[in-house]
Coordinates of C-alpha atoms and ligand atoms in Angstrom, one line a residue:
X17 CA 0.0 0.0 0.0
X18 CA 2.8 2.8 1.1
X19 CA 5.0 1.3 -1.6
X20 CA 2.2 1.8 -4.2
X21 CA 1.2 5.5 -2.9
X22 CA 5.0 6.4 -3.6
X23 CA 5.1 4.8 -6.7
X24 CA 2.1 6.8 -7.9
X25 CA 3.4 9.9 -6.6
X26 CA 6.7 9.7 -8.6
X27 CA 5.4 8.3 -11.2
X28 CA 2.5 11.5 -11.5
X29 CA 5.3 13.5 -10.6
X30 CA 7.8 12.0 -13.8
X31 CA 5.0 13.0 -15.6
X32 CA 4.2 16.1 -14.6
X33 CA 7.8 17.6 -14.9
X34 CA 8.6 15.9 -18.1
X35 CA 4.9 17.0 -19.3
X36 CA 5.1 20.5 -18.2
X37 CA 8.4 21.7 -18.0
X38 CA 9.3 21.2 -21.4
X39 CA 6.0 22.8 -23.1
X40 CA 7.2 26.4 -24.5
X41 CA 4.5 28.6 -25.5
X42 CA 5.0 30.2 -28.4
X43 CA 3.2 34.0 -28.9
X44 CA 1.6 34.6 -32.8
X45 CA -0.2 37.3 -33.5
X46 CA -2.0 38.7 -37.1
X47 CA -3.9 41.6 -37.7
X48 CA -7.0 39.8 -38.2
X49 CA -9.7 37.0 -36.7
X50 CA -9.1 33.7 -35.8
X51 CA -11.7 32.4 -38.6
X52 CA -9.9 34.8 -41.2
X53 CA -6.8 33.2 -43.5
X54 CA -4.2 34.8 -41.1
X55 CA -6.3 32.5 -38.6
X56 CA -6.5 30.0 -40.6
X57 CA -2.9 29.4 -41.9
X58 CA -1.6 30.1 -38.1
X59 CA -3.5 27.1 -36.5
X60 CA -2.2 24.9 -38.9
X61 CA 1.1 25.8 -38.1
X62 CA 0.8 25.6 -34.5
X63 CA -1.4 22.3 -34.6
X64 CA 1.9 21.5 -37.0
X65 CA 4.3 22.4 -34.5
X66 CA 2.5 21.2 -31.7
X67 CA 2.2 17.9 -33.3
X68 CA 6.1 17.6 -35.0
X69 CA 7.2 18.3 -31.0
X70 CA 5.4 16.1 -29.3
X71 CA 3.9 18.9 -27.6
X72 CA 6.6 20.6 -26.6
X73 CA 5.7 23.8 -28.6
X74 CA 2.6 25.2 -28.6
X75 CA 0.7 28.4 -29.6
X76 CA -1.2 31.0 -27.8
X77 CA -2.9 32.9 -30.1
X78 CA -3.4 37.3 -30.2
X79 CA -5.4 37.4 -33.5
X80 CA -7.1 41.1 -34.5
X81 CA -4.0 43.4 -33.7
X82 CA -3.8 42.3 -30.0
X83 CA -0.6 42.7 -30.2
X84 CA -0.7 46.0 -32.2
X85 CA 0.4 46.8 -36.0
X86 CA 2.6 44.5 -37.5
X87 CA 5.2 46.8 -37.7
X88 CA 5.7 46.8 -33.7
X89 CA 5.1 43.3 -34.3
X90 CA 7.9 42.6 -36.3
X91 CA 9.8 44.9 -34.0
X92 CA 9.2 42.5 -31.1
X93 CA 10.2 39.8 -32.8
X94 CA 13.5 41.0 -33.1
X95 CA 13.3 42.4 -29.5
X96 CA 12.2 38.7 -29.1
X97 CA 9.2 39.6 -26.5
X98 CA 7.3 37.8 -28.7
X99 CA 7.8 34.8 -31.0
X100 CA 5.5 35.1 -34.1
X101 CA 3.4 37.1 -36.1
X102 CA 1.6 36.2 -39.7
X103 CA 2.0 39.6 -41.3
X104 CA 1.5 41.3 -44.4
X105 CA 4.5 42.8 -46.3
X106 CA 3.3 46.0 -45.8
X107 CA 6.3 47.2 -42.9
X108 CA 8.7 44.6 -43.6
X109 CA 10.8 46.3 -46.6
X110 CA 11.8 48.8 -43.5
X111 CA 13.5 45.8 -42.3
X112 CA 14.8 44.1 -45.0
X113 CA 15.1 46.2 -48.1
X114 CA 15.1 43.1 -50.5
X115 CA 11.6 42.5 -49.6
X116 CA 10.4 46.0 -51.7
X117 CA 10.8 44.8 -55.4
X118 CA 7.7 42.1 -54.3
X119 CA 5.4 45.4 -53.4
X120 CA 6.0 47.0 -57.1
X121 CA 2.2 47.5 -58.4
X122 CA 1.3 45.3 -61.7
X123 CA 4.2 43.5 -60.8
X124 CA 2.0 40.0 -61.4
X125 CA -0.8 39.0 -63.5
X126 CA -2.4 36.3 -61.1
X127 CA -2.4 34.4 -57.9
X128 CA -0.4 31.8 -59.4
X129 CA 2.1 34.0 -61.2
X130 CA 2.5 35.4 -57.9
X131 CA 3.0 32.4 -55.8
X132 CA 5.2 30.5 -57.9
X133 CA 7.5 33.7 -57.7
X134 CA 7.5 33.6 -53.9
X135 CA 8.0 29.7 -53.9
X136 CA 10.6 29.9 -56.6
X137 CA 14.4 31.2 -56.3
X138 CA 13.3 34.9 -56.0
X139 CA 11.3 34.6 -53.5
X140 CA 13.5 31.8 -51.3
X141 CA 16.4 34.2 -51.9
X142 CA 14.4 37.0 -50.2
X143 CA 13.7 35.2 -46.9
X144 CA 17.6 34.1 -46.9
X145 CA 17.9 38.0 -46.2
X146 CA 15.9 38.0 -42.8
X147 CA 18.1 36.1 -40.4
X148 CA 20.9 39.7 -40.7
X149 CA 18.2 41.4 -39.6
X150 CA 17.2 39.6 -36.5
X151 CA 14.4 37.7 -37.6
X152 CA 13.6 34.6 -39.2
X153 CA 11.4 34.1 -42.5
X154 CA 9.9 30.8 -42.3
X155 CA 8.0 30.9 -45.5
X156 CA 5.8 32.7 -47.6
X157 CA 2.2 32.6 -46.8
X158 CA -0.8 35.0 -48.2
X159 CA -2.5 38.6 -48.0
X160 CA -4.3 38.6 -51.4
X161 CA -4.4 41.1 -54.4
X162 CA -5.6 44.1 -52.8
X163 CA -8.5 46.4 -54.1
X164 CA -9.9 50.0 -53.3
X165 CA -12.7 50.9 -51.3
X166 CA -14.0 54.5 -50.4
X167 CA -16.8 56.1 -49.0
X168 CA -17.6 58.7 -51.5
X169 CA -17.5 57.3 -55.5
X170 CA -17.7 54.6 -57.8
X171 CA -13.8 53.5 -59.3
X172 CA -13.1 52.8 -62.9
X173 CA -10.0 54.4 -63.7
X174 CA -7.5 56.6 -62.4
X175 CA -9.0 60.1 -62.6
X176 CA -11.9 58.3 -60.3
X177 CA -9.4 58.0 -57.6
X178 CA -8.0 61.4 -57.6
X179 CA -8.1 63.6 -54.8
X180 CA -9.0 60.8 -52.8
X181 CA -7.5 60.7 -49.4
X182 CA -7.0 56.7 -49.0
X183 CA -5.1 55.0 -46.0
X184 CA -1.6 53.1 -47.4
X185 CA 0.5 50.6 -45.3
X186 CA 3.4 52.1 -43.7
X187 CA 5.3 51.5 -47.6
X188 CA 6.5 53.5 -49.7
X189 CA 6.7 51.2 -52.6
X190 CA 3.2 51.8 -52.4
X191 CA 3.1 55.3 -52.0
X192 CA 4.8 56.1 -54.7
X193 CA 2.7 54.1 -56.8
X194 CA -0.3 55.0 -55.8
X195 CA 0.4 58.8 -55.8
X196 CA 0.2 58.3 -59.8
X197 CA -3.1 57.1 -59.2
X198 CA -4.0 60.6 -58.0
X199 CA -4.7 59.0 -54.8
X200 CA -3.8 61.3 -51.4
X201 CA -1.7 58.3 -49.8
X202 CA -2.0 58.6 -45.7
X203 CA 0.1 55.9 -44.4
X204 CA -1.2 54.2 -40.9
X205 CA -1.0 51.4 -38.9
X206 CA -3.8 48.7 -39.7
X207 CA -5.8 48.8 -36.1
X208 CA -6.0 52.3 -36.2
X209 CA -7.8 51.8 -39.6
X210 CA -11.4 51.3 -38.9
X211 CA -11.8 53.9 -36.4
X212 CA -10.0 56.1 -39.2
X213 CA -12.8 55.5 -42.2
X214 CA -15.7 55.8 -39.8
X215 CA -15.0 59.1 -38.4
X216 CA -13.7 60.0 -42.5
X217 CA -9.9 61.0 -41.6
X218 CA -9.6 58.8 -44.8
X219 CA -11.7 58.5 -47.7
X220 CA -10.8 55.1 -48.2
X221 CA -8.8 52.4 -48.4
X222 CA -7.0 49.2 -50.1
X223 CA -6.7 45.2 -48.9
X224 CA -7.5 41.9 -49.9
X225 CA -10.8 40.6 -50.3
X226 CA -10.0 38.5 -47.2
X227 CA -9.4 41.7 -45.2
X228 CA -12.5 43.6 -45.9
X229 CA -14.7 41.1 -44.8
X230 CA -12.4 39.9 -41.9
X231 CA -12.4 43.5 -40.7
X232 CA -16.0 44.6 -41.6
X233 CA -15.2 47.6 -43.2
X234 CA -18.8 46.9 -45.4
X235 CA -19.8 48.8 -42.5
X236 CA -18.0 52.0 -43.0
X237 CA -17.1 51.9 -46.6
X238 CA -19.9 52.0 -49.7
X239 CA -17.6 51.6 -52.4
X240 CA -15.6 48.7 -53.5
X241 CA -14.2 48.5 -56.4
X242 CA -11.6 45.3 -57.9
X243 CA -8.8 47.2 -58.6
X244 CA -6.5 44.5 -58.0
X245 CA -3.8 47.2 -58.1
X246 CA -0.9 45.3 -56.5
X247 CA -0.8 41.1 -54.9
X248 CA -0.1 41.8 -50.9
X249 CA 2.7 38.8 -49.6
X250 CA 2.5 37.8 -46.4
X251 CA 5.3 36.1 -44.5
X252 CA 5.4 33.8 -41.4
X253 CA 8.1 35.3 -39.0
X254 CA 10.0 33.9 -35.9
X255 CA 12.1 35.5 -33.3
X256 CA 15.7 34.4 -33.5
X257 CA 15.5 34.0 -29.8
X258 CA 13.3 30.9 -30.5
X259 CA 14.9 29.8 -33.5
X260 CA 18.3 29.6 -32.2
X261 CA 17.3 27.4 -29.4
X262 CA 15.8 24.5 -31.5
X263 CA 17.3 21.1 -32.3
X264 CA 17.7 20.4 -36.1
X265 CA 15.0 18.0 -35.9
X266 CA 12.7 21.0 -34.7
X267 CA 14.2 23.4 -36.6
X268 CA 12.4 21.1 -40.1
X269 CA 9.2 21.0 -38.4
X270 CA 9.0 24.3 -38.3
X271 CA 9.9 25.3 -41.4
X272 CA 7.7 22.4 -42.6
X273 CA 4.8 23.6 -40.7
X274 CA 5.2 26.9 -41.9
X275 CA 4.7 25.7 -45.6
X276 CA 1.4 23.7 -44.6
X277 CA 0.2 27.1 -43.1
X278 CA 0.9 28.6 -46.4
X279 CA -0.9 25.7 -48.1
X280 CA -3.5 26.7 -45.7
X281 CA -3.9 30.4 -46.2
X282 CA -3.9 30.4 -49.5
X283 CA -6.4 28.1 -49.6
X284 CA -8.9 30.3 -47.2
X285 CA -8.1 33.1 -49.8
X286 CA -9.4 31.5 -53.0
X287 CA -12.7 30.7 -50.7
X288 CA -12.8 34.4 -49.7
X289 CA -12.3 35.5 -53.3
X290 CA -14.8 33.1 -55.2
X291 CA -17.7 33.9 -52.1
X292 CA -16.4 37.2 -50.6
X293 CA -17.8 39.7 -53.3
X294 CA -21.3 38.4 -53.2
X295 CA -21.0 38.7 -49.4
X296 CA -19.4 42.1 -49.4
X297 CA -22.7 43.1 -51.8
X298 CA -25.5 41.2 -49.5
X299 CA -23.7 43.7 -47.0
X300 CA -24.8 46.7 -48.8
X301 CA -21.3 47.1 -50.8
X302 CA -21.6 48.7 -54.6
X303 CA -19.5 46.9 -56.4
X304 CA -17.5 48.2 -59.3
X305 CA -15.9 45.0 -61.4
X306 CA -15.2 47.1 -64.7
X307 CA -12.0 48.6 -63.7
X308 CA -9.8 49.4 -66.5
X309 CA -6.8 48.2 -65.5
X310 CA -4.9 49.5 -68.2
X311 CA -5.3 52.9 -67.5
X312 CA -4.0 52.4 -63.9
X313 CA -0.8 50.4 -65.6
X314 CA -0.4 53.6 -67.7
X315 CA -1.0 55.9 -65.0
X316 CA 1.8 54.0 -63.3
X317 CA 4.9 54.3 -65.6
X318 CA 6.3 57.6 -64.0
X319 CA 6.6 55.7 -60.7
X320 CA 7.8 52.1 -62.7
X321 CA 11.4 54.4 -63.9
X322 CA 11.2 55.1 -60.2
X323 CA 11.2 51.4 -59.3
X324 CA 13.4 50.5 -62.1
X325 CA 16.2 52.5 -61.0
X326 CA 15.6 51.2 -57.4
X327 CA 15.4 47.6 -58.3
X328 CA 16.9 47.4 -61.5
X329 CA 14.9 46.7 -64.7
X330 CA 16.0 43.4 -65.4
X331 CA 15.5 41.9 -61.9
X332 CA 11.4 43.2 -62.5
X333 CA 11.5 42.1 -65.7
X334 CA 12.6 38.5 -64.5
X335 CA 9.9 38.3 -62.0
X336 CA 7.3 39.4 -64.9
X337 CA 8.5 36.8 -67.4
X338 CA 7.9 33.8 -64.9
X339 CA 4.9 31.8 -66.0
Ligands
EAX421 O1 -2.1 42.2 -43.0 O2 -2.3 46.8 -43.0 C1 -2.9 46.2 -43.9 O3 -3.6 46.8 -44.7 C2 -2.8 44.7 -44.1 O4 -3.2 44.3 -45.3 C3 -3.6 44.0 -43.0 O5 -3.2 44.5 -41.8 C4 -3.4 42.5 -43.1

């Protein structure tokens, strides 16, 4: 009887340190809900992760901005305060400058042009720039194509846009495009966003289909129209602090994880593209599918000799040609 109670008791307590002591708890955070494809593609990863370890890494979730915009985001990551974030390009050519030439406007014709360049050379060369910076790129996942939505017109071409004052990621890639759309660009972190089209500090604003909807802006915006102006990357980041802990073994099941969350997200954006319009109209959105997108690729050339000489000609070109 006393020899069994001890038993027990070392045997709950074997289990309870090796149980608990070795589970790390990883922080992610994305701008937008858990049901969303930021959401989406971070579970899998985690369940991933969670699964590849045994269970000794798991996720606690800050979806919605909880942990604020994704460029403070991607500055604790580096700080190393916290461990994750699923985040749009928009910041991250601030901290790694080879990340810009992917935010170039018109720079692909398609969802698949655009992930075959991010899981091709280019865009595996990119994330090999990350770790100099302090952070680590585990893979590519998925904003969307992003489109224009305002408060006060209709959008077919450029001379539509102008004089609107429209909210832009903290990017200047962006900025400097969209300025030859005539568009006032007001850059601003993404949670200060809604608050920012419902009081009309901006006219409007531009994301993926996957965003609108995620972040309800049907309520605060009347226009929508499919500009499909430029294809919004996202990117799975880690802290180094994490990274540089883990065995080799872990170190592939992250990594692998990471490209199952991509599989993931991407996925949850073709659903939100093929039933996300009709949703966005049931929601009271006009929506404006004629755009001529040719005018806003002409419109663009002064800023493309802009990019050209930043980027070089060639390297865009190269990135246009793949098919
Ligand atoms: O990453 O800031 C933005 O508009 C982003 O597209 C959004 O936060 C999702």
């Amino acid at each position: 009887m006393k020899l069994g109670h001890i038993a027990a008791a070392a045997l709950a307590l074997a289990c309870g340190t090796g149980a608990l002591a070795q589970t790390t708890t990883l922080k992610i955070g994305y701008a937008t809900s858990p049901e969303s494809h930021y959401g989406v593609g971070s579970k899998v990863f985690c369940d991933e992760v969670e699964k590849g370890t045994q269970g000794r890494y798991k996720c606690q979730h800050f979806p919605n901005s909880a942990l604020g915009g994704e460029r403070e985001q991607i500055e604790a990551i580096q700080l190393g305060t916290q461990d994750l974030v699923n985040t749009s390009t928009g910041p991250v050519g601030n901290f790694v400058p080879e990340v810009k030439i992917v935010d170039v406007p018109f720079l692909f014709r398609d969802y698949d042009h655009a992930r075959k360049v991010m899981d091709g050379p280019t865009g595996q060369d990119i994330l090999a720039k990350f770790p100099s910076k302090g952070i680590v790129a585990l893979a590519w996942t998925e904003n969307g194509f992003r489109h224009m939505t305002n408060s006060k017109r209709d959008i077919v071409k450029p001379e539509d846009a102008k004089g609107l004052k429209m909210r832009t990621m903290e990017n200047k890639v962006h900025m400097d495009g969209y300025r030859t759309f005539g568009i006032l660009p007001t850059p601003m972190a993404f949670p200060e966003l809604f608050g920012a089209l419902q009081q009309g500090t901006v006219d409007g604003q531009e994301n993926p289909i996957p965003v609108i909807l995620a972040a309800k802006f049907s309520q605060v915006q009347k226009h929508l129209s499919l500009t499909g102006h430029v294809y919004s990357p996202a990117l799975l980041l880690l802290s180094p602090k994490v990274w540089n802990k883990l065995s080799d073994g872990d170190k592939k099941v992250f990594v692998e994880a990471a490209k199952k969350a991509a599989v993931a997200q991407r996925k949850k954006v073709n659903e939100d593209e093929a039933n996300g319009i009709a949703m966005l109209e049931s929601q009271g959105m006009k929506v404006t599918k004629n755009v001529d997108k040719v005018a806003f690729q002409e419109a663009l050339k002064p800023a493309y000799a802009g990019y050209a000489k930043e980027f070089g000609a060639d390297n865009l070109k190269k990135i246009q040609e793949i098919r």
